[in-house]
């Protein structure tokens, strides 16, 4: 089999394997750069499926896909899927034939060749693994990381990338701000920005002094400091609405800008504040109302509240009792997924990085002790806050405390 072309993928690039007039599987290139791997199938040679290949249902059909491949294989017939199943371990054509006698030798060979050509499988190593997976560069990739990388960057898939407004006309544009429950808010201190402009340390000093600090002063940070921090990091600084023209009339899209940049100005990130020790503020879980600059108390179960803090303590080795404030960053996913194809989740994680650095710099300028946290428990967060995991869950965590006085 030879594939060779430049630019668009021609229709005849698809290769099918049929038996007795029934199509078993079709290789469908998804990138113009697709080139088939060597796919001669030798008698006596064992083959194995790549650990990166996976089967899923898509549009009423089973498909075999892999982030190593620039093609996908449509599995039209269950017998082709059964052969994929067998290839989870090393198999010679003779082995497959012995277990799947209903597929002819010619069709079995052609199916294995199709899997090899698409890089779904390769020769098996002496210990029965897919030889193509064994390169040093590939070995350290976990399945989900490589799939996320390949699928959220251009090059290895044929899906639309970028601001395609994928749900325009289908779902209403998600609101710029989440609705706030009518509880009595805790008003926060609002700093005077003019005064800060004059009094803050110079930017170069802040940037050079910035460190992750995991040791706190005995006296915890104050509610006033927390108020200033949240105001400088997360408040709604601007609000506007745009008309987006569509074939079915225009759609109104609202934006609520915060003090940091985000992809497409989506501003999908909201802050939840777990207070362990803060002078002037009761311990507990709060939602930050970025529009009103206030905190809204949430009725988290004590074990869930404790779980959030314990996870952050474990990740940073700061004793649980010494923690002061844990800020959990949650994403209202649909603000981004409504508009962006392929890159939505990767954009959200980039936005988290931007917010982390903003938090680090503001905390440093305020002489507080900041430390990002690498991982949290999104299920636990959904339980603690009562929000729908698929609508809004945690994507980042950040610890804040009082800094020991020097000297
Ligand atoms: C995305 C990210 C995740 C981090 N996760 C953790 C963590 O889980 N635990 C921890 O103690 N520090 C964590 N840190 C802090 C880093 O260890 C720290 O930034 C790095 O060692 C450099 O030190 P510095 O921040 O003092 O310059 C994280 C930092 C970032 C940016």
Short mmCIF file of C-alpha atoms and ligand atoms in Angstrom, two decimals:
data_model
loop_
_atom_site.label_atom_id
_atom_site.label_comp_id
_atom_site.label_asym_id
_atom_site.label_seq_id
_atom_site.Cartn_x
_atom_site.Cartn_y
_atom_site.Cartn_z
CA UNK A 1 0.00 0.00 0.00
CA UNK A 2 1.37 3.42 -0.92
CA UNK A 3 -0.04 6.76 0.16
CA UNK A 4 1.51 9.94 -1.08
CA UNK A 5 0.03 13.39 -1.49
CA UNK A 6 0.39 16.96 -0.37
CA UNK A 7 -2.25 19.40 0.80
CA UNK A 8 -5.84 18.23 1.12
CA UNK A 9 -6.57 14.59 1.77
CA UNK A 10 -7.98 13.02 -1.42
CA UNK A 11 -11.09 10.84 -1.18
CA UNK A 12 -9.22 7.78 -2.46
CA UNK A 13 -6.81 8.01 0.50
CA UNK A 14 -9.16 5.75 2.41
CA UNK A 15 -8.27 2.07 2.39
CA UNK A 16 -10.84 -0.54 3.26
CA UNK A 17 -10.60 -4.22 4.07
CA UNK A 18 -13.58 -6.29 2.98
CA UNK A 19 -14.50 -9.96 3.13
CA UNK A 20 -17.26 -11.63 1.11
CA UNK A 21 -18.49 -8.19 0.05
CA UNK A 22 -18.73 -6.91 3.67
CA UNK A 23 -16.52 -4.00 4.70
CA UNK A 24 -14.68 -4.88 7.91
CA UNK A 25 -12.63 -1.72 8.49
CA UNK A 26 -11.52 1.47 6.74
CA UNK A 27 -8.37 3.49 7.30
CA UNK A 28 -9.22 7.20 7.10
CA UNK A 29 -6.29 9.68 7.08
CA UNK A 30 -7.04 12.70 9.28
CA UNK A 31 -4.02 14.80 8.31
CA UNK A 32 -2.50 15.60 4.94
CA UNK A 33 0.87 14.57 6.39
CA UNK A 34 -0.30 10.97 6.83
CA UNK A 35 2.16 8.41 5.55
CA UNK A 36 1.59 4.72 6.10
CA UNK A 37 4.08 2.88 8.28
CA UNK A 38 5.69 -0.24 6.73
CA UNK A 39 2.88 -2.74 6.80
CA UNK A 40 4.19 -6.00 5.36
CA UNK A 41 2.75 -8.82 7.48
CA UNK A 42 5.21 -11.69 7.83
CA UNK A 43 4.17 -15.23 8.69
CA UNK A 44 5.40 -16.28 12.16
CA UNK A 45 5.85 -12.68 13.28
CA UNK A 46 3.85 -11.54 16.33
CA UNK A 47 2.15 -8.13 16.43
CA UNK A 48 0.77 -6.09 19.33
CA UNK A 49 -1.50 -3.09 19.67
CA UNK A 50 0.07 0.18 20.84
CA UNK A 51 -0.78 1.18 24.42
CA UNK A 52 -1.81 4.55 22.94
CA UNK A 53 -4.52 3.03 20.68
CA UNK A 54 -8.11 3.10 21.90
CA UNK A 55 -11.54 2.13 20.63
CA UNK A 56 -14.62 4.29 21.15
CA UNK A 57 -18.08 4.81 19.69
CA UNK A 58 -18.39 7.86 17.44
CA UNK A 59 -21.45 8.75 15.37
CA UNK A 60 -22.89 5.24 15.59
CA UNK A 61 -19.64 3.53 14.59
CA UNK A 62 -16.71 2.04 16.48
CA UNK A 63 -13.42 3.78 15.71
CA UNK A 64 -9.81 2.94 16.53
CA UNK A 65 -7.71 6.03 17.20
CA UNK A 66 -4.28 6.86 18.60
CA UNK A 67 -2.27 10.02 19.26
CA UNK A 68 0.60 8.29 17.41
CA UNK A 69 -1.50 8.11 14.26
CA UNK A 70 -2.44 10.61 11.59
CA UNK A 71 -5.29 8.33 10.62
CA UNK A 72 -8.22 6.66 12.32
CA UNK A 73 -9.70 3.30 11.53
CA UNK A 74 -13.45 2.88 11.27
CA UNK A 75 -14.33 -0.58 12.58
CA UNK A 76 -17.44 -1.38 10.53
CA UNK A 77 -17.75 -5.00 11.58
CA UNK A 78 -17.51 -6.52 15.07
CA UNK A 79 -14.97 -9.06 13.81
CA UNK A 80 -12.48 -6.25 13.11
CA UNK A 81 -13.06 -4.97 16.67
CA UNK A 82 -12.55 -8.51 18.00
CA UNK A 83 -9.16 -8.67 16.30
CA UNK A 84 -8.22 -5.34 17.92
CA UNK A 85 -9.19 -6.98 21.22
CA UNK A 86 -6.91 -9.97 20.55
CA UNK A 87 -3.99 -7.69 19.70
CA UNK A 88 -3.91 -6.41 23.30
CA UNK A 89 -1.32 -9.20 23.63
CA UNK A 90 1.18 -10.44 21.02
CA UNK A 91 -0.53 -12.31 18.18
CA UNK A 92 0.65 -13.95 14.98
CA UNK A 93 -1.76 -14.13 12.08
CA UNK A 94 -2.01 -17.89 12.81
CA UNK A 95 -2.98 -17.14 16.47
CA UNK A 96 -5.70 -14.73 15.38
CA UNK A 97 -6.98 -17.23 12.82
CA UNK A 98 -7.16 -19.94 15.48
CA UNK A 99 -9.39 -17.72 17.66
CA UNK A 100 -11.30 -16.02 14.85
CA UNK A 101 -11.73 -18.72 12.17
CA UNK A 102 -14.69 -16.79 10.73
CA UNK A 103 -12.24 -14.24 9.27
CA UNK A 104 -10.28 -15.52 6.27
CA UNK A 105 -6.49 -15.55 6.34
CA UNK A 106 -6.39 -12.91 3.60
CA UNK A 107 -8.72 -10.58 5.50
CA UNK A 108 -6.86 -11.16 8.79
CA UNK A 109 -3.56 -10.25 7.13
CA UNK A 110 -5.13 -7.20 5.49
CA UNK A 111 -6.59 -6.03 8.81
CA UNK A 112 -3.26 -6.40 10.61
CA UNK A 113 -1.59 -4.54 7.71
CA UNK A 114 -4.17 -1.76 8.08
CA UNK A 115 -3.41 -1.46 11.82
CA UNK A 116 0.34 -1.39 11.10
CA UNK A 117 -0.04 1.19 8.32
CA UNK A 118 -1.99 3.51 10.65
CA UNK A 119 0.52 3.00 13.54
CA UNK A 120 -2.10 1.42 15.77
CA UNK A 121 0.13 -1.66 16.16
CA UNK A 122 3.62 -2.84 15.36
CA UNK A 123 5.77 -5.92 15.73
CA UNK A 124 5.80 -7.27 19.27
CA UNK A 125 8.97 -7.18 21.37
CA UNK A 126 10.39 -10.29 23.08
CA UNK A 127 8.21 -9.48 26.12
CA UNK A 128 5.11 -9.00 24.00
CA UNK A 129 4.87 -5.20 23.91
CA UNK A 130 4.31 -3.04 20.84
CA UNK A 131 7.87 -2.29 19.61
CA UNK A 132 6.88 1.20 18.39
CA UNK A 133 5.99 2.22 21.98
CA UNK A 134 9.44 1.41 23.29
CA UNK A 135 11.42 4.45 22.10
CA UNK A 136 12.98 6.37 24.98
CA UNK A 137 11.05 9.53 24.07
CA UNK A 138 7.69 7.71 24.11
CA UNK A 139 8.18 5.62 27.22
CA UNK A 140 7.59 8.39 29.71
CA UNK A 141 4.37 9.63 28.07
CA UNK A 142 1.20 8.57 29.81
CA UNK A 143 -1.70 7.69 27.53
CA UNK A 144 -3.92 10.60 28.59
CA UNK A 145 -1.13 13.19 28.33
CA UNK A 146 -0.19 12.26 24.77
CA UNK A 147 -3.81 12.09 23.68
CA UNK A 148 -4.52 15.52 25.22
CA UNK A 149 -1.40 16.96 23.58
CA UNK A 150 -2.12 15.57 20.11
CA UNK A 151 -5.81 16.40 20.23
CA UNK A 152 -5.45 19.95 21.57
CA UNK A 153 -2.72 20.99 19.12
CA UNK A 154 -2.91 21.04 15.32
CA UNK A 155 -1.29 18.35 13.16
CA UNK A 156 -2.71 14.97 14.12
CA UNK A 157 -6.45 15.33 13.80
CA UNK A 158 -8.93 16.72 11.38
CA UNK A 159 -11.20 18.56 13.82
CA UNK A 160 -11.80 22.32 13.74
CA UNK A 161 -9.34 24.24 15.92
CA UNK A 162 -9.97 27.60 17.59
CA UNK A 163 -12.88 29.99 18.00
CA UNK A 164 -15.50 28.23 15.90
CA UNK A 165 -18.48 29.19 18.10
CA UNK A 166 -19.41 25.53 18.01
CA UNK A 167 -22.70 25.89 19.92
CA UNK A 168 -23.91 29.14 18.36
CA UNK A 169 -27.62 28.77 17.60
CA UNK A 170 -27.76 25.53 19.57
CA UNK A 171 -27.06 26.58 23.17
CA UNK A 172 -27.44 30.07 24.63
CA UNK A 173 -24.11 31.86 25.17
CA UNK A 174 -23.01 31.10 28.74
CA UNK A 175 -23.32 34.11 31.06
CA UNK A 176 -20.19 36.11 31.92
CA UNK A 177 -20.86 35.68 35.63
CA UNK A 178 -22.31 32.77 37.55
CA UNK A 179 -25.59 33.50 39.33
CA UNK A 180 -25.06 34.15 43.04
CA UNK A 181 -27.33 32.62 45.67
CA UNK A 182 -29.13 35.13 47.86
CA UNK A 183 -27.21 34.60 51.11
CA UNK A 184 -25.81 37.33 53.36
CA UNK A 185 -22.40 38.14 51.86
CA UNK A 186 -19.24 38.92 53.80
CA UNK A 187 -18.11 42.28 52.43
CA UNK A 188 -14.38 42.49 51.68
CA UNK A 189 -11.91 45.34 52.04
CA UNK A 190 -11.39 47.33 48.84
CA UNK A 191 -7.89 48.76 48.46
CA UNK A 192 -7.30 52.19 46.99
CA UNK A 193 -5.53 51.47 43.68
CA UNK A 194 -4.07 54.99 43.48
CA UNK A 195 -2.46 54.49 46.87
CA UNK A 196 -1.11 51.09 45.80
CA UNK A 197 0.41 52.58 42.65
CA UNK A 198 2.44 54.90 44.84
CA UNK A 199 3.17 52.52 47.72
CA UNK A 200 3.82 49.15 46.04
CA UNK A 201 7.44 47.97 45.73
CA UNK A 202 8.86 48.45 42.19
CA UNK A 203 7.96 45.68 39.73
CA UNK A 204 11.56 44.55 39.27
CA UNK A 205 11.86 44.06 43.05
CA UNK A 206 8.60 42.10 43.16
CA UNK A 207 9.65 39.87 40.28
CA UNK A 208 13.08 39.18 41.77
CA UNK A 209 11.72 38.59 45.28
CA UNK A 210 8.93 36.21 44.24
CA UNK A 211 9.29 32.79 45.87
CA UNK A 212 7.03 29.93 46.93
CA UNK A 213 6.85 30.23 50.71
CA UNK A 214 5.71 27.30 52.84
CA UNK A 215 6.50 28.67 56.30
CA UNK A 216 4.09 31.18 57.82
CA UNK A 217 4.22 33.74 60.55
CA UNK A 218 2.47 32.73 63.78
CA UNK A 219 -0.02 35.55 63.28
CA UNK A 220 -2.26 34.62 60.32
CA UNK A 221 -3.04 36.97 57.47
CA UNK A 222 -5.96 39.32 58.03
CA UNK A 223 -9.36 39.60 56.36
CA UNK A 224 -8.22 43.01 55.10
CA UNK A 225 -5.15 41.48 53.41
CA UNK A 226 -7.32 38.74 51.89
CA UNK A 227 -9.70 41.41 50.62
CA UNK A 228 -6.86 43.36 49.02
CA UNK A 229 -5.40 40.20 47.48
CA UNK A 230 -8.71 39.05 45.94
CA UNK A 231 -9.44 42.56 44.68
CA UNK A 232 -6.07 42.83 42.94
CA UNK A 233 -6.23 39.32 41.54
CA UNK A 234 -9.80 38.36 40.79
CA UNK A 235 -12.38 41.17 40.92
CA UNK A 236 -14.50 42.09 37.91
CA UNK A 237 -12.64 45.14 36.64
CA UNK A 238 -14.74 45.74 33.54
CA UNK A 239 -18.03 44.50 32.04
CA UNK A 240 -19.37 44.85 28.49
CA UNK A 241 -21.60 43.18 25.94
CA UNK A 242 -20.91 42.53 22.24
CA UNK A 243 -23.28 41.68 19.40
CA UNK A 244 -22.06 38.66 17.45
CA UNK A 245 -23.59 38.47 13.97
CA UNK A 246 -24.83 35.01 12.95
CA UNK A 247 -26.80 33.75 9.93
CA UNK A 248 -29.83 33.62 12.25
CA UNK A 249 -29.50 37.12 13.67
CA UNK A 250 -27.09 38.50 16.21
CA UNK A 251 -26.25 37.02 19.59
CA UNK A 252 -25.35 39.08 22.64
CA UNK A 253 -22.19 37.95 24.41
CA UNK A 254 -21.27 39.36 27.79
CA UNK A 255 -17.73 39.67 29.15
CA UNK A 256 -16.54 40.36 32.70
CA UNK A 257 -12.83 41.14 32.65
CA UNK A 258 -10.59 40.47 35.64
CA UNK A 259 -7.13 41.97 36.27
CA UNK A 260 -5.34 39.21 34.29
CA UNK A 261 -5.57 38.11 30.62
CA UNK A 262 -7.43 34.97 29.47
CA UNK A 263 -7.78 33.20 26.13
CA UNK A 264 -10.47 34.98 24.10
CA UNK A 265 -11.39 37.09 27.16
CA UNK A 266 -13.61 34.22 28.35
CA UNK A 267 -12.93 34.83 32.07
CA UNK A 268 -14.21 31.39 32.97
CA UNK A 269 -12.25 31.09 36.23
CA UNK A 270 -13.90 31.67 39.61
CA UNK A 271 -12.31 31.59 43.04
CA UNK A 272 -13.38 29.58 46.08
CA UNK A 273 -11.73 30.39 49.38
CA UNK A 274 -11.12 27.78 52.09
CA UNK A 275 -10.32 29.70 55.23
CA UNK A 276 -8.47 27.76 57.92
CA UNK A 277 -6.91 30.64 59.84
CA UNK A 278 -7.55 34.25 58.90
CA UNK A 279 -7.80 37.11 61.40
CA UNK A 280 -11.28 38.62 61.14
CA UNK A 281 -12.89 35.86 59.07
CA UNK A 282 -14.59 32.66 60.26
CA UNK A 283 -13.10 29.36 59.13
CA UNK A 284 -15.07 27.71 56.34
CA UNK A 285 -15.57 27.47 52.60
CA UNK A 286 -16.60 30.59 50.66
CA UNK A 287 -17.30 31.48 47.07
CA UNK A 288 -15.73 34.74 45.93
CA UNK A 289 -18.28 37.02 44.27
CA UNK A 290 -15.97 38.80 41.85
CA UNK A 291 -18.61 41.30 40.78
CA UNK A 292 -19.52 42.53 44.29
CA UNK A 293 -16.12 41.76 45.83
CA UNK A 294 -17.59 39.79 48.68
CA UNK A 295 -17.55 36.25 50.02
CA UNK A 296 -20.55 33.99 50.05
CA UNK A 297 -20.48 31.28 52.72
CA UNK A 298 -21.03 27.71 51.48
CA UNK A 299 -22.37 24.89 53.63
CA UNK A 300 -19.62 22.33 52.95
CA UNK A 301 -19.64 19.11 54.96
CA UNK A 302 -16.82 19.29 57.55
CA UNK A 303 -15.07 16.20 56.10
CA UNK A 304 -15.11 17.71 52.58
CA UNK A 305 -13.78 21.06 53.81
CA UNK A 306 -11.09 19.19 55.72
CA UNK A 307 -10.30 17.05 52.65
CA UNK A 308 -9.57 20.13 50.51
CA UNK A 309 -7.13 21.47 53.10
CA UNK A 310 -5.55 18.07 53.78
CA UNK A 311 -4.82 17.54 50.07
CA UNK A 312 -3.08 20.94 49.85
CA UNK A 313 -1.13 20.15 53.01
CA UNK A 314 0.01 16.82 51.53
CA UNK A 315 1.10 18.45 48.24
CA UNK A 316 3.13 21.21 49.90
CA UNK A 317 4.16 19.52 53.18
CA UNK A 318 2.79 22.47 55.10
CA UNK A 319 1.21 20.95 58.24
CA UNK A 320 -2.59 20.96 57.93
CA UNK A 321 -3.08 22.96 61.15
CA UNK A 322 -0.71 25.70 59.95
CA UNK A 323 -2.53 26.34 56.67
CA UNK A 324 -4.16 29.73 56.48
CA UNK A 325 -6.08 30.20 53.21
CA UNK A 326 -6.48 27.81 50.29
CA UNK A 327 -7.82 29.37 47.10
CA UNK A 328 -9.40 26.87 44.74
CA UNK A 329 -9.68 27.97 41.11
CA UNK A 330 -12.73 26.54 39.35
CA UNK A 331 -13.59 26.79 35.66
CA UNK A 332 -17.08 27.32 34.26
CA UNK A 333 -16.17 25.15 31.30
CA UNK A 334 -18.95 26.18 28.95
CA UNK A 335 -17.64 29.75 28.80
CA UNK A 336 -14.78 28.27 26.78
CA UNK A 337 -16.20 25.05 25.28
CA UNK A 338 -19.16 26.94 23.77
CA UNK A 339 -16.78 28.90 21.54
CA UNK A 340 -13.57 26.92 21.10
CA UNK A 341 -13.00 23.64 19.27
CA UNK A 342 -10.13 21.27 20.17
CA UNK A 343 -8.28 23.71 22.44
CA UNK A 344 -10.86 24.55 25.12
CA UNK A 345 -9.41 22.60 28.03
CA UNK A 346 -5.83 23.47 27.16
CA UNK A 347 -6.83 27.17 27.09
CA UNK A 348 -8.36 26.82 30.56
CA UNK A 349 -5.13 25.34 31.94
CA UNK A 350 -3.12 28.16 30.34
CA UNK A 351 -5.47 30.65 31.98
CA UNK A 352 -4.80 28.93 35.32
CA UNK A 353 -1.06 29.45 34.77
CA UNK A 354 -1.60 33.14 34.07
CA UNK A 355 -3.70 33.46 37.23
CA UNK A 356 -1.10 31.60 39.31
CA UNK A 357 1.58 34.06 38.28
CA UNK A 358 -0.72 37.01 38.95
CA UNK A 359 -1.37 35.58 42.42
CA UNK A 360 2.36 35.05 43.03
CA UNK A 361 3.22 38.62 42.06
CA UNK A 362 0.39 40.26 44.00
CA UNK A 363 1.19 38.18 47.10
CA UNK A 364 4.86 39.11 46.80
CA UNK A 365 4.05 42.80 46.42
CA UNK A 366 1.87 42.51 49.54
CA UNK A 367 4.65 40.68 51.45
CA UNK A 368 2.50 37.58 51.87
CA UNK A 369 3.49 33.92 51.50
CA UNK A 370 2.24 32.36 48.23
CA UNK A 371 2.54 28.78 46.98
CA UNK A 372 0.87 27.14 43.98
CA UNK A 373 -0.40 23.60 44.43
CA UNK A 374 0.10 21.10 41.58
CA UNK A 375 -3.02 18.98 41.97
CA UNK A 376 -6.34 18.87 43.79
CA UNK A 377 -9.37 16.61 43.92
CA UNK A 378 -12.08 17.82 41.52
CA UNK A 379 -14.67 15.33 42.79
CA UNK A 380 -14.12 16.43 46.37
CA UNK A 381 -14.43 20.07 45.31
CA UNK A 382 -17.74 19.35 43.51
CA UNK A 383 -19.02 17.64 46.66
CA UNK A 384 -17.86 20.42 48.97
CA UNK A 385 -19.41 23.21 46.88
CA UNK A 386 -22.42 21.35 45.48
CA UNK A 387 -21.63 22.47 41.92
CA UNK A 388 -22.13 20.22 38.90
CA UNK A 389 -18.79 18.56 38.07
CA UNK A 390 -19.41 18.95 34.33
CA UNK A 391 -20.47 22.59 34.55
CA UNK A 392 -17.78 23.88 36.93
CA UNK A 393 -15.02 22.06 38.77
CA UNK A 394 -11.64 22.81 40.22
CA UNK A 395 -8.66 23.21 37.88
CA UNK A 396 -6.10 24.76 40.24
CA UNK A 397 -5.22 25.46 43.88
CA UNK A 398 -3.14 28.16 45.53
CA UNK A 399 -2.09 28.65 49.17
CA UNK A 400 -1.77 32.03 50.81
CA UNK A 401 -0.47 32.87 54.27
CA UNK A 402 1.30 35.50 56.32
CA UNK A 403 5.04 35.84 55.77
CA UNK A 404 7.45 35.61 58.66
CA UNK A 405 8.97 38.99 59.39
CA UNK A 406 12.64 39.13 58.41
CA UNK A 407 15.53 39.66 60.80
C1 LIG B 1 1.99 24.92 38.41
C2 LIG B 1 2.72 24.86 39.72
C3 LIG B 1 2.48 23.82 40.59
C4 LIG B 1 3.13 23.75 41.82
N1 LIG B 1 2.80 22.76 42.69
C5 LIG B 1 3.40 22.72 43.90
C6 LIG B 1 3.02 21.73 44.87
O1 LIG B 1 2.12 20.92 44.64
N2 LIG B 1 3.65 21.73 46.06
C7 LIG B 1 4.62 22.64 46.38
O2 LIG B 1 5.14 22.59 47.48
N3 LIG B 1 5.00 23.58 45.46
C8 LIG B 1 4.41 23.64 44.25
N4 LIG B 1 4.77 24.62 43.35
C9 LIG B 1 5.84 25.56 43.65
C10 LIG B 1 7.11 25.14 42.96
O3 LIG B 1 7.68 24.04 43.63
C11 LIG B 1 8.06 26.31 42.89
O4 LIG B 1 7.48 27.35 42.13
C12 LIG B 1 9.39 25.98 42.25
O5 LIG B 1 10.07 25.00 43.02
C13 LIG B 1 10.30 27.20 42.11
O6 LIG B 1 10.48 27.80 43.38
P1 LIG B 1 10.03 29.31 43.66
O7 LIG B 1 8.56 29.42 43.37
O8 LIG B 1 10.33 29.55 45.10
O9 LIG B 1 10.82 30.19 42.74
C14 LIG B 1 4.11 24.71 42.13
C15 LIG B 1 4.37 25.76 41.25
C16 LIG B 1 3.68 25.84 40.06
C17 LIG B 1 3.95 27.00 39.13
#
